[in-house]
Coordinates of C-alpha atoms in Angstrom, one line a residue:
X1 CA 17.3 -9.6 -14.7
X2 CA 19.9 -7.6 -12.6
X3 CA 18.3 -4.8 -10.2
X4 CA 14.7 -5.6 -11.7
X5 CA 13.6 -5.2 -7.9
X6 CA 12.8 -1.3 -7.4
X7 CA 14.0 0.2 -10.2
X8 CA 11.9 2.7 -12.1
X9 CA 11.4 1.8 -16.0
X10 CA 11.2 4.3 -18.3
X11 CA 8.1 5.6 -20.4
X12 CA 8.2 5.7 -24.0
X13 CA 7.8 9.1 -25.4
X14 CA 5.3 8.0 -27.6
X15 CA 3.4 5.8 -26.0
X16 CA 0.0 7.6 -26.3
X17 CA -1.1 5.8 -23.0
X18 CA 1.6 7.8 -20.7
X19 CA 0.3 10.6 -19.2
X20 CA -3.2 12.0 -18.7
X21 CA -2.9 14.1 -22.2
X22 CA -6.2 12.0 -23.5
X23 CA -8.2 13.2 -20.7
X24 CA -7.2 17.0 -20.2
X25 CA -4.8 16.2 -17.8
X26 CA -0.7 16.8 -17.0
X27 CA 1.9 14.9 -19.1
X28 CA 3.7 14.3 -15.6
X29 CA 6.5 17.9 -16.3
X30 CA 4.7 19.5 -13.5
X31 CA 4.1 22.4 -15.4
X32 CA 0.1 21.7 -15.2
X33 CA -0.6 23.5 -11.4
X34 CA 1.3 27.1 -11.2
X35 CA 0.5 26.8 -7.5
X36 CA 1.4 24.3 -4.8
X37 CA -2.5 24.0 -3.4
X38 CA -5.5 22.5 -5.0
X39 CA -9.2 23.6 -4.2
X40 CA -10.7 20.7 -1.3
X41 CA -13.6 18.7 -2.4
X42 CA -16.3 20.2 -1.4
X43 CA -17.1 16.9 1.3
X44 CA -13.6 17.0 2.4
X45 CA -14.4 16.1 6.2
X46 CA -16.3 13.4 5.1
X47 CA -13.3 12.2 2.8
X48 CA -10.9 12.5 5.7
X49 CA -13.3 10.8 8.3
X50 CA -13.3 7.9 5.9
X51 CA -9.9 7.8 5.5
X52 CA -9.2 7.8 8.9
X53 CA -11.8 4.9 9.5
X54 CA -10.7 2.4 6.4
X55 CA -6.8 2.9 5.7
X56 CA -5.3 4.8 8.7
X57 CA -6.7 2.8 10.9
X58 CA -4.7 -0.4 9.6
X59 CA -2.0 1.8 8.1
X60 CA -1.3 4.7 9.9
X61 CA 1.8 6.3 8.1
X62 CA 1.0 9.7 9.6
X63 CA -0.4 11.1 12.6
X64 CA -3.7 11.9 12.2
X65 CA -3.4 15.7 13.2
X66 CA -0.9 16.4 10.1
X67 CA -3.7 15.8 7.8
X68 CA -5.9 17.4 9.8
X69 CA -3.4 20.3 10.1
X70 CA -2.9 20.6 5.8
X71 CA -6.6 20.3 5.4
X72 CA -7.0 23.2 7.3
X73 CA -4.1 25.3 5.9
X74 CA -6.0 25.0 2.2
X75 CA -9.1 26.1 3.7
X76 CA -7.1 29.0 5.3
X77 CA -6.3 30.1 1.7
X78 CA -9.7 29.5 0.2
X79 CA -11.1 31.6 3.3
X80 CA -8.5 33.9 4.7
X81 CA -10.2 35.5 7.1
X82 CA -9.8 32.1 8.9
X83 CA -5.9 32.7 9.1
X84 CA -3.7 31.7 6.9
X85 CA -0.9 28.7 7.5
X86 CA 1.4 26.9 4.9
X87 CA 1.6 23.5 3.8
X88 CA 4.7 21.7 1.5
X89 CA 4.0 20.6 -1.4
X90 CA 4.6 16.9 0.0
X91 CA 2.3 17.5 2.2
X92 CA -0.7 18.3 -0.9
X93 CA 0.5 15.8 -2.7
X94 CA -0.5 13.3 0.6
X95 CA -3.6 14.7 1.2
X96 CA -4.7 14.7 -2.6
X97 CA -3.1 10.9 -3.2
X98 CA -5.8 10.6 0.2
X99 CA -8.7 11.9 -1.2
X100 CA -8.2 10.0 -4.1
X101 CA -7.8 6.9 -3.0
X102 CA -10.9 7.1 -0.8
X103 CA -13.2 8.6 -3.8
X104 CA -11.4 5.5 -5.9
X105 CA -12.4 2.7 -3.4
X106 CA -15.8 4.1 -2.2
X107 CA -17.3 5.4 -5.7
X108 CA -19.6 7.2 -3.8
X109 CA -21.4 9.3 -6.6
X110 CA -21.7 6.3 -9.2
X111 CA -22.0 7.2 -13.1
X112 CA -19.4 9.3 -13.3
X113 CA -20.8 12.6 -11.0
X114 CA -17.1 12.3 -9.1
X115 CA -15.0 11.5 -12.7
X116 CA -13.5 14.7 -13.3
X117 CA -12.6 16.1 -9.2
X118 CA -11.1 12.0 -8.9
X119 CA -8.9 13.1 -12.2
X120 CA -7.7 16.4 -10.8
X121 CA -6.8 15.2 -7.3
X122 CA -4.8 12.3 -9.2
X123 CA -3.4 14.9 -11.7
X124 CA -2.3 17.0 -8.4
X125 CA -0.6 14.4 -6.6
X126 CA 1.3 12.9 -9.6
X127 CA 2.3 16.4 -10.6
X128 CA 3.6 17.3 -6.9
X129 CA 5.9 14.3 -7.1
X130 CA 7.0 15.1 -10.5
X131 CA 7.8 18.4 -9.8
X132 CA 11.4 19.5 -11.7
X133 CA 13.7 20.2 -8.7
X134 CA 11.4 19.8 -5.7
X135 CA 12.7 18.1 -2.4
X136 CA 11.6 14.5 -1.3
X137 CA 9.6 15.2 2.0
X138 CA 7.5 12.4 4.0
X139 CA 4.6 13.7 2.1
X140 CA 5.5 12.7 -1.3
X141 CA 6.5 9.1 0.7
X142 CA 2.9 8.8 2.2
X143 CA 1.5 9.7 -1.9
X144 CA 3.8 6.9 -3.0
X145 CA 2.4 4.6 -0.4
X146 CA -1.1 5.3 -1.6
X147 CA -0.4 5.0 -4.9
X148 CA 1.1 1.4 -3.9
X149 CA -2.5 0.3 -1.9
X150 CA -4.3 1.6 -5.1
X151 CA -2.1 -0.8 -7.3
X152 CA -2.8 -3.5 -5.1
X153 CA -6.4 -3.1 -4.9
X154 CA -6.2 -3.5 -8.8
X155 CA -3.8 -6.8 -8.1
X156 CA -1.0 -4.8 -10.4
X157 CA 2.3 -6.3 -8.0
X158 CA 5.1 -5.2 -10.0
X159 CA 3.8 -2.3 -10.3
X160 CA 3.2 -2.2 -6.7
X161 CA 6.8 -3.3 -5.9
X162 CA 8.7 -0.8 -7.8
X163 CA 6.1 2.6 -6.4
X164 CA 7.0 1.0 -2.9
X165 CA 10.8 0.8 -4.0
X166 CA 10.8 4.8 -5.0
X167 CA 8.9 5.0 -1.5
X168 CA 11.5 3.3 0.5
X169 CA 14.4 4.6 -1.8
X170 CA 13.2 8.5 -1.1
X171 CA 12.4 8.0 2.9
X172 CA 16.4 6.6 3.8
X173 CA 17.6 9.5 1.5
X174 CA 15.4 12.1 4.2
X175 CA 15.9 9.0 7.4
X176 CA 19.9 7.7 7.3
X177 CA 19.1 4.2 8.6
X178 CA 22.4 3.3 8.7
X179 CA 23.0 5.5 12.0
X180 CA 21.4 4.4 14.7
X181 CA 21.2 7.7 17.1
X182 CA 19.3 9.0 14.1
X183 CA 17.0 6.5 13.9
X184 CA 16.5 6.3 17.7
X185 CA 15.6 10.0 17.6
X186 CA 13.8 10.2 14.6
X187 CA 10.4 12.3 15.0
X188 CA 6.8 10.8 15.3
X189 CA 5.8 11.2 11.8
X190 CA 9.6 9.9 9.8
X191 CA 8.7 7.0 12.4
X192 CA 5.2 6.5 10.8
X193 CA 6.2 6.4 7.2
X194 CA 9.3 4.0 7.5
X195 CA 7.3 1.9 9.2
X196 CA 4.8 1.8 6.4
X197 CA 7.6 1.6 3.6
X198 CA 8.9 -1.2 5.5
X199 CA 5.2 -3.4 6.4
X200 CA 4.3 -2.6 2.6
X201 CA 7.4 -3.6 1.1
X202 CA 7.6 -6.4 3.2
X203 CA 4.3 -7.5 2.3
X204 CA 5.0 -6.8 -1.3
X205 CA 8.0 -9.0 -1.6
X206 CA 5.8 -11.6 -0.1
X207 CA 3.7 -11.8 -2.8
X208 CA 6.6 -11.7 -5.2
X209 CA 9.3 -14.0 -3.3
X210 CA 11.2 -11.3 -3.4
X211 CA 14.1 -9.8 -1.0
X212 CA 13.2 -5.8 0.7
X213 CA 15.6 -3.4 1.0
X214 CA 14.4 -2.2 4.7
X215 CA 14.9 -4.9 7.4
X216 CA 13.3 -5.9 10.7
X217 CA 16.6 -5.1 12.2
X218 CA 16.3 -1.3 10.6
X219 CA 12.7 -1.7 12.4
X220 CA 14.3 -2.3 15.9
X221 CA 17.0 0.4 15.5
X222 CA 14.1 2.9 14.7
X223 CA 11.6 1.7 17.2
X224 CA 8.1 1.2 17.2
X225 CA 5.3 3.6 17.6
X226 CA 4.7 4.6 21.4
X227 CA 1.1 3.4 22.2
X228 CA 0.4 6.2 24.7
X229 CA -1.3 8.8 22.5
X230 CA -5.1 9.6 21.5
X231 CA -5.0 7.6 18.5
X232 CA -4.2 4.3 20.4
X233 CA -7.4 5.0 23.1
X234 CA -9.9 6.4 20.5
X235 CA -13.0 4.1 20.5
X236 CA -13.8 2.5 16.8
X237 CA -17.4 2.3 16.0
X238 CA -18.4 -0.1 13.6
X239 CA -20.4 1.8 10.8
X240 CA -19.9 5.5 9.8
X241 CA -21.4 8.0 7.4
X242 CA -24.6 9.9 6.9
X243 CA -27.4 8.1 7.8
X244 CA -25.8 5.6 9.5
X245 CA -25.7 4.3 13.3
X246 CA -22.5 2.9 15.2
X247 CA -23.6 -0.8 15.3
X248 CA -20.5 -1.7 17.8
X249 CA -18.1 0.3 19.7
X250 CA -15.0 -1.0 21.3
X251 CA -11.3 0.6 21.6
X252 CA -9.6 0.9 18.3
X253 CA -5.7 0.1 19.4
X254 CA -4.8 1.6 16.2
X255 CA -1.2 1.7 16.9
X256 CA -0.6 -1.3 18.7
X257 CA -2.4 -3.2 16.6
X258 CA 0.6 -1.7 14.0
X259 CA 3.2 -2.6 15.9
X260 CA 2.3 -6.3 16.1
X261 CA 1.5 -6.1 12.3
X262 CA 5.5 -4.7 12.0
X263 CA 6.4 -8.1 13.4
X264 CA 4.3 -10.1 11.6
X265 CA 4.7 -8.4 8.2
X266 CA 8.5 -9.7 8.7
X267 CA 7.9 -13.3 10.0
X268 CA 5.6 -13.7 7.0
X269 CA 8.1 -12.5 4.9
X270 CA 11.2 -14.4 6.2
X271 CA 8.8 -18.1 5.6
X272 CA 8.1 -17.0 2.4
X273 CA 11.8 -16.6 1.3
X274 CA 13.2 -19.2 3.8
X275 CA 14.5 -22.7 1.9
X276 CA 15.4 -25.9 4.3
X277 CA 13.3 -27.7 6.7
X278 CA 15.6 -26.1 10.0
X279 CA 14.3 -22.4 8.9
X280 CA 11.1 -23.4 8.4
X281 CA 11.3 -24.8 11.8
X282 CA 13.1 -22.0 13.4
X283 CA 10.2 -19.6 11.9
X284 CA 7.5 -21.8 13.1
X285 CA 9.0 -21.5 16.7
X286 CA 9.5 -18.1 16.5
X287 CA 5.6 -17.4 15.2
X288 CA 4.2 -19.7 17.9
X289 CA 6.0 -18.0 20.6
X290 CA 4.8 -14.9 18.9
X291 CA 1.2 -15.7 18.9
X292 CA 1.1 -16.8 22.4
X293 CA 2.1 -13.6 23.6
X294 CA -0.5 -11.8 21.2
X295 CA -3.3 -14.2 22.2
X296 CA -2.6 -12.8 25.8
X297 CA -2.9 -9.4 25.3
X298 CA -5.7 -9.3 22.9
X299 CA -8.9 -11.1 22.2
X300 CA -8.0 -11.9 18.4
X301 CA -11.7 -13.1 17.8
X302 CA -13.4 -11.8 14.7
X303 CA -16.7 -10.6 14.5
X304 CA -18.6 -9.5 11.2
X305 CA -18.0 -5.9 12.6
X306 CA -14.5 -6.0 13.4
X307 CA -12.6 -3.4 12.4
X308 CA -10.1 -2.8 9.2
X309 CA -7.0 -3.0 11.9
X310 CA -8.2 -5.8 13.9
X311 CA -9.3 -7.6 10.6
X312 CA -6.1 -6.8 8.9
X313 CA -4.0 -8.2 11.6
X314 CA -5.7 -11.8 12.4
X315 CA -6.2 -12.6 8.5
X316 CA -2.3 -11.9 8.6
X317 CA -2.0 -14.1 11.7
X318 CA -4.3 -17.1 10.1
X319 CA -2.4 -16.8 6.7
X320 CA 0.9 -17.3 8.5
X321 CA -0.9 -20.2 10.9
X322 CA -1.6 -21.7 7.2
X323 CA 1.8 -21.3 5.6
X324 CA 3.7 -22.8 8.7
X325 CA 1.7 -26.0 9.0
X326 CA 1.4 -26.4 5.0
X327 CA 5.4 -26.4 4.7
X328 CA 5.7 -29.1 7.4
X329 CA 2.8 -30.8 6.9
X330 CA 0.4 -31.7 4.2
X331 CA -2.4 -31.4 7.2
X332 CA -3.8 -28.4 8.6
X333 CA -4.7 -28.5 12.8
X334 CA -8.6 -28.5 13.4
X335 CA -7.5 -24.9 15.5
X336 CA -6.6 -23.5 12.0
X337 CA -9.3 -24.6 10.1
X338 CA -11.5 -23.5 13.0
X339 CA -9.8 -20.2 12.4
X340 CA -9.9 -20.3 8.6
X341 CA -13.7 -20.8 8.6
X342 CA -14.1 -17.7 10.8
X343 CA -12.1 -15.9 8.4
X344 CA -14.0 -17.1 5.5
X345 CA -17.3 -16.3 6.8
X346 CA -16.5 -12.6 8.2
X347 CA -15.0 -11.4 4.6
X348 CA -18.1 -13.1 3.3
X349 CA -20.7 -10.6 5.8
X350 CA -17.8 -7.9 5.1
X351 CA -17.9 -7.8 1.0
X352 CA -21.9 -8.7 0.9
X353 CA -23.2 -6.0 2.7
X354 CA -25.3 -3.2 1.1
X355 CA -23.9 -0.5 3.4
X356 CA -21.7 1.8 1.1
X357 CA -18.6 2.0 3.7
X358 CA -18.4 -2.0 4.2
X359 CA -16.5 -3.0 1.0
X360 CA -13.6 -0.3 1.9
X361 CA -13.4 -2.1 5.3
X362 CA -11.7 -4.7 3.8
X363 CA -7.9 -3.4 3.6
X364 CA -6.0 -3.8 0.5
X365 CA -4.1 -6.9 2.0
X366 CA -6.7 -9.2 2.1
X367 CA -6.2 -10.1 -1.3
X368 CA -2.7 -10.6 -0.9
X369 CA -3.4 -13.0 1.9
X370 CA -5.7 -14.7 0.8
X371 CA -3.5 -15.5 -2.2
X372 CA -1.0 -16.5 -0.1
X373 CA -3.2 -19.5 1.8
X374 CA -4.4 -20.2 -1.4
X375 CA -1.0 -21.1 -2.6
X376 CA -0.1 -22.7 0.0
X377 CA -3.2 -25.0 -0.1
X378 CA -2.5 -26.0 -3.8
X379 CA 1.2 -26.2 -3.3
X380 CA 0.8 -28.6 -0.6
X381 CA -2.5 -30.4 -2.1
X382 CA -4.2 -31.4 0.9
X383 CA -7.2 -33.1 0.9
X384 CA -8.6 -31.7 4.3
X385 CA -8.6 -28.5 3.0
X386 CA -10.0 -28.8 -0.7
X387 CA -13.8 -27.5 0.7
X388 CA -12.0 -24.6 2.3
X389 CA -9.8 -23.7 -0.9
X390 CA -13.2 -23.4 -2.7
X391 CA -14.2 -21.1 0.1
X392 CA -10.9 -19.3 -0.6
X393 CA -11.9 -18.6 -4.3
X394 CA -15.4 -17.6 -3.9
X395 CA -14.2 -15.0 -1.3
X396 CA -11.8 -13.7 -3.8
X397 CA -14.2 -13.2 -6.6
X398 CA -16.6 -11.8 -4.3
X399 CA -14.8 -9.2 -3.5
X400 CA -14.0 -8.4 -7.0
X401 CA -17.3 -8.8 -8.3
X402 CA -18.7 -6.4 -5.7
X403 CA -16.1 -4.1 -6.2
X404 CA -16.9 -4.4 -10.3
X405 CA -20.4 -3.9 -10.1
X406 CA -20.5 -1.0 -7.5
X407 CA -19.2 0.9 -10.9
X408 CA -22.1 -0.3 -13.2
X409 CA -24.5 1.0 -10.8
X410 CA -27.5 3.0 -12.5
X411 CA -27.2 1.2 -15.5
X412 CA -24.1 2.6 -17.0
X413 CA -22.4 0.1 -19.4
X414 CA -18.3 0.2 -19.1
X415 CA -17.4 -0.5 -22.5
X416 CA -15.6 2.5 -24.6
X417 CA -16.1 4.9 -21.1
X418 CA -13.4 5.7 -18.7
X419 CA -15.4 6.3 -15.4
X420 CA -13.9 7.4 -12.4
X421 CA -11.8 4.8 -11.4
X422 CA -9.7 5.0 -14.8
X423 CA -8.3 8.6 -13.6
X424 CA -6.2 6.8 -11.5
X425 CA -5.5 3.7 -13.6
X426 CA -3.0 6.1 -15.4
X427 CA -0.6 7.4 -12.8
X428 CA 2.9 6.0 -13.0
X429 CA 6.1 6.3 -11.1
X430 CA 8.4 6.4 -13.8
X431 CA 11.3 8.0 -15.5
X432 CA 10.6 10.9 -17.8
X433 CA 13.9 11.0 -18.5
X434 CA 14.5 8.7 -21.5
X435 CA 18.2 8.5 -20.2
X436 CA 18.9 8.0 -16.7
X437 CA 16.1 7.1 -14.0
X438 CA 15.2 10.4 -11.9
X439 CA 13.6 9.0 -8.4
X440 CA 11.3 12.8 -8.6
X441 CA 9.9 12.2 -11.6
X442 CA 6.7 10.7 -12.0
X443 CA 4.6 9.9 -15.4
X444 CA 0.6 9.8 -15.4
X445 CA -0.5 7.4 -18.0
X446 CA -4.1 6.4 -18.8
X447 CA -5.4 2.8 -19.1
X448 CA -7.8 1.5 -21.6
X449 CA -11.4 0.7 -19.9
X450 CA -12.2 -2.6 -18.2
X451 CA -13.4 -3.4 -14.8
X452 CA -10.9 -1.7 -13.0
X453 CA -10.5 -4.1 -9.9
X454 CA -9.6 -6.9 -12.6
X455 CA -8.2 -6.4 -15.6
X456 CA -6.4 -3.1 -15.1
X457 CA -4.7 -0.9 -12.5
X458 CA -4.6 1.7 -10.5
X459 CA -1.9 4.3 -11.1
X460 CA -0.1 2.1 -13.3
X461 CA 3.7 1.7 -13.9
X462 CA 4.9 1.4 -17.9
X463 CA 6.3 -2.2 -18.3
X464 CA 9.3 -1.1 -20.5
X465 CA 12.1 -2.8 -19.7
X466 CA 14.4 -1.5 -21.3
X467 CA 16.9 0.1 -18.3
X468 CA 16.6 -3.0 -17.0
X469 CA 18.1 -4.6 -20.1
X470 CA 20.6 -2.0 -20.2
X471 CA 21.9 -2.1 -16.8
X472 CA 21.8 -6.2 -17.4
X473 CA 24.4 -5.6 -20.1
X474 CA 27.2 -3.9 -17.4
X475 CA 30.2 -5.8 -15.5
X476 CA 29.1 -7.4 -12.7
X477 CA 32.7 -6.6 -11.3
X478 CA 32.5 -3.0 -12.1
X479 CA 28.6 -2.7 -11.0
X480 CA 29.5 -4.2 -7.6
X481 CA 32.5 -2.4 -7.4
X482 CA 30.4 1.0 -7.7
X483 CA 27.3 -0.1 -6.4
X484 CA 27.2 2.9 -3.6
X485 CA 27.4 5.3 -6.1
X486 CA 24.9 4.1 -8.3
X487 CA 22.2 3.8 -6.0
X488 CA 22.8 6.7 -3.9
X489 CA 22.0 8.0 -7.5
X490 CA 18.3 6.5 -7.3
X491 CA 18.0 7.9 -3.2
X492 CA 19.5 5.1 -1.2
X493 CA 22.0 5.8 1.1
X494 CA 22.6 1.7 2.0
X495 CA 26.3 0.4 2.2
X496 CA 26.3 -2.1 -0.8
X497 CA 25.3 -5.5 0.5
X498 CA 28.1 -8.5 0.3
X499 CA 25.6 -11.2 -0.4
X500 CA 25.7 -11.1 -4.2
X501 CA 22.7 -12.9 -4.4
X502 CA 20.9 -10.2 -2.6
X503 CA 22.1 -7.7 -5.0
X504 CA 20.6 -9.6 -7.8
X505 CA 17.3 -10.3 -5.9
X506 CA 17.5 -6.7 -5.0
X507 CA 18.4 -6.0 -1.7
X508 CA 20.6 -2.9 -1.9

């Protein structure tokens, strides 16, 4: 289907699903909020500490400071004798999408005590990016990027794939990355959120086998993040929260742990789309030589403790071990099992723990690659490696499992309730606009209940494909012809690719 990849579908009007209309919420016009603030959760340093410690410490699209920085400027209006500082509406939307997503993943107050504050910091962050007119700013980017992990955690990957296509499309309409002094120059915090369209599209179009938009050459021209700031020395202790003790502390290496990720991210992806025995070589050489150099600078040994970044980084590095040697040989080294095994039993202490934070310590990815060795395991049907594949599954429903039943704590039965994690089943980055796709407009819809880590969700996209069939129906000639215009129409600013099969898969 022509341009499936990142294009927005639209919502049908009268799909009583779209929008958060059922539960009290906004129909995605952004009429609901008058005002461009929302009132903080009343534990909102808690909320950021444990964002900081479970997704910006493997993703860290912003610098920690500008969260810091809008937090404060909403308390400065809720308590102006404090002083009283502005914050964009892109910025809101981030730090709402933020709380969210951590009150989502943690379900801290099980039974529903958190339902309705997880609804309105959803309803506030789609209705931000839905607002009529407003500019795209790095905030609404970061909300979009959220609003991808969520879908992820839910194992929703189209969905997934077109919120991280609006992402990408909206950051090169604020970041030209077709001009390479701007790129070179581009300030700390555009840097951040590129980086994490590009590692989460990239990762993405893994899953998929399908072809980004953003480039490891657009990740060269930009540059990576410089390591000599606070974030890179902080130390990372190993448990947080009330009542709780720092079992380990070592040095987090937040950003350069991100960096290599960057790389890898794009290796991983290149295998996955790569067809020929020679580029399958060529990408084997290239990872090895890559490795070695990582194996030199850091001890890439896992621990039951390690952290998200550390663990989000060597699964990556095993899962690309495992997809090498299983497209060139049916066998897999002893050294990768070895490595595998580790793996296996660290997720296993990591999703089995009682502590509340240890489940969110598990970064959204590890689902995806653990998918991907999976697939490569049955693809390549090696014997060796049959015990481990039946490691592979039990880790996956594990984590599942523990995710479902943190939600039916205290007894309360799912069926015909939406809890908590249903407010942000709904949210959609769609088209309100029955007639042409609008890149600013955003539709909440609501899912029907089920365990929301399995059956449905997070945030999720309408399925309607019917611009997709429409803009299937258009001369190829013509379309190519006018390709610039048209996508500069949906926020990309991308000379038209001449690799027509690119186009198709997407790649403009």
């Amino acid at each position: 289907m022509i341009l499936d990849d990142h294009v927005l579908p639209r919502a049908e009007e009268n799909d009583p699903s779209v929008g958060f209309q059922a539960l009290g919420g906004s129909t995605g016009t952004g009429s609901q909020h008058s005002n461009d603030h929302f009132p903080l959760p009343s534990d909102w340093q808690e909320l950021l500490d444990k964002y900081f410690h479970t997704t910006h410490s493997w993703l860290p699209i912003a610098e920690k400071h500008e969260l810091l920085k809008i937090s404060y400027s909403l308390r400065a209006i809720e308590a102006p004798a404090t002083g009283h500082t502005t914050s964009s509406r892109g910025d809101n939307a981030f730090l709402a999408a933020a709380f969210a997503y951590v009150i989502q993943r943690e379900q801290k107050d099980v039974g529903g005590t958190r339902n309705e504050e997880l609804l309105r910091l959803s309803t506030f962050a789609i209705d931000l990016l839905d607002f009529p007119g407003d500019s795209n700013e790095p905030g609404h980017v970061r909300a979009l990027l959220l609003l991808t992990l969520a879908q992820i955690d839910n194992n929703k990957w189209d969905q997934a794939w077109r919120t991280v296509g609006r992402a990408v499309y909206m950051m090169v309409s604020l970041l030209d990355i077709n001009d390479a002094m701007t790129m070179s120059s581009a300030e700390e915090g555009h840097k951040r959120t590129l980086l994490g369209c590009f590692a989460m599209e990239a990762l993405v179009a893994t899953r998929l086998k399908r072809r980004t938009y953003l480039s490891y050459a657009d990740v060269q021209t930009l540059g990576l993040l410089s390591t000599n700031t606070v974030e890179e020395w902080e130390p990372w202790q190993s448990s947080t929260g009330p009542g709780t003790d720092g079992i380990q502390t070592a040095l987090g290496r937040v950003v350069s742990l991100f960096n290599h990720f960057m790389r890898l991210a794009a290796m991983m992806h290149e295998l996955q789309l790569d067809t020929g025995n020679a580029k399958t070589q060529d990408s084997a050489v290239r990872f090895g030589n890559w490795k070695g150099q990582l194996q030199q600078t850091y001890a890439m040994s896992l621990s039951p403790h390690s952290s998200p970044q550390l663990l989000n980084l060597s699964t990556a590095v095993t899962t690309m071990q495992i997809m090498v040697e299983t497209q060139i040989t049916t066998q897999l080294s002893p050294t990768t099992l070895n490595e595998l095994s580790v793996l296996v039993e660290t997720l296993e202490h990591q999703v089995s723990s009682d502590k509340a934070l240890t489940s969110s310590l598990v970064p959204s990815t590890i689902d995806l690659y653990l998918s991907l060795i999976e697939d490569s395991l049955i693809q390549q049907g090696s014997d060796q490696a049959s015990g481990t594949q039946d490691q592979i599954v039990h880790i996956l429903s594990s984590i599942k499992r523990l995710r479902s039943v943190k939600m039916e704590i205290g007894g309360r039965s799912r069926t015909g309730e939406r809890l908590a994690a249903d407010s942000l089943a709904g949210a959609s980055v769609v088209s309100s606009n029955s007639g042409q796709p609008q890149p600013n407009n955003v539709v909440a819809e609501t899912a029907s209940l089920q365990p929301p880590s399995i059956e449905h969700g997070i945030w999720n996209v309408d399925d309607d494909d019917m611009l997709f069939d429409t803009m299937a129906t258009l001369d190829s000639t013509n379309w190519i012809d006018n390709l610039p215009d048209f996508v500069r129409g949906l926020g990309s600013v991308r000379t038209a690719s001449p690799d027509l099969q690119a186009l198709i898969d997407g790649a403009f």
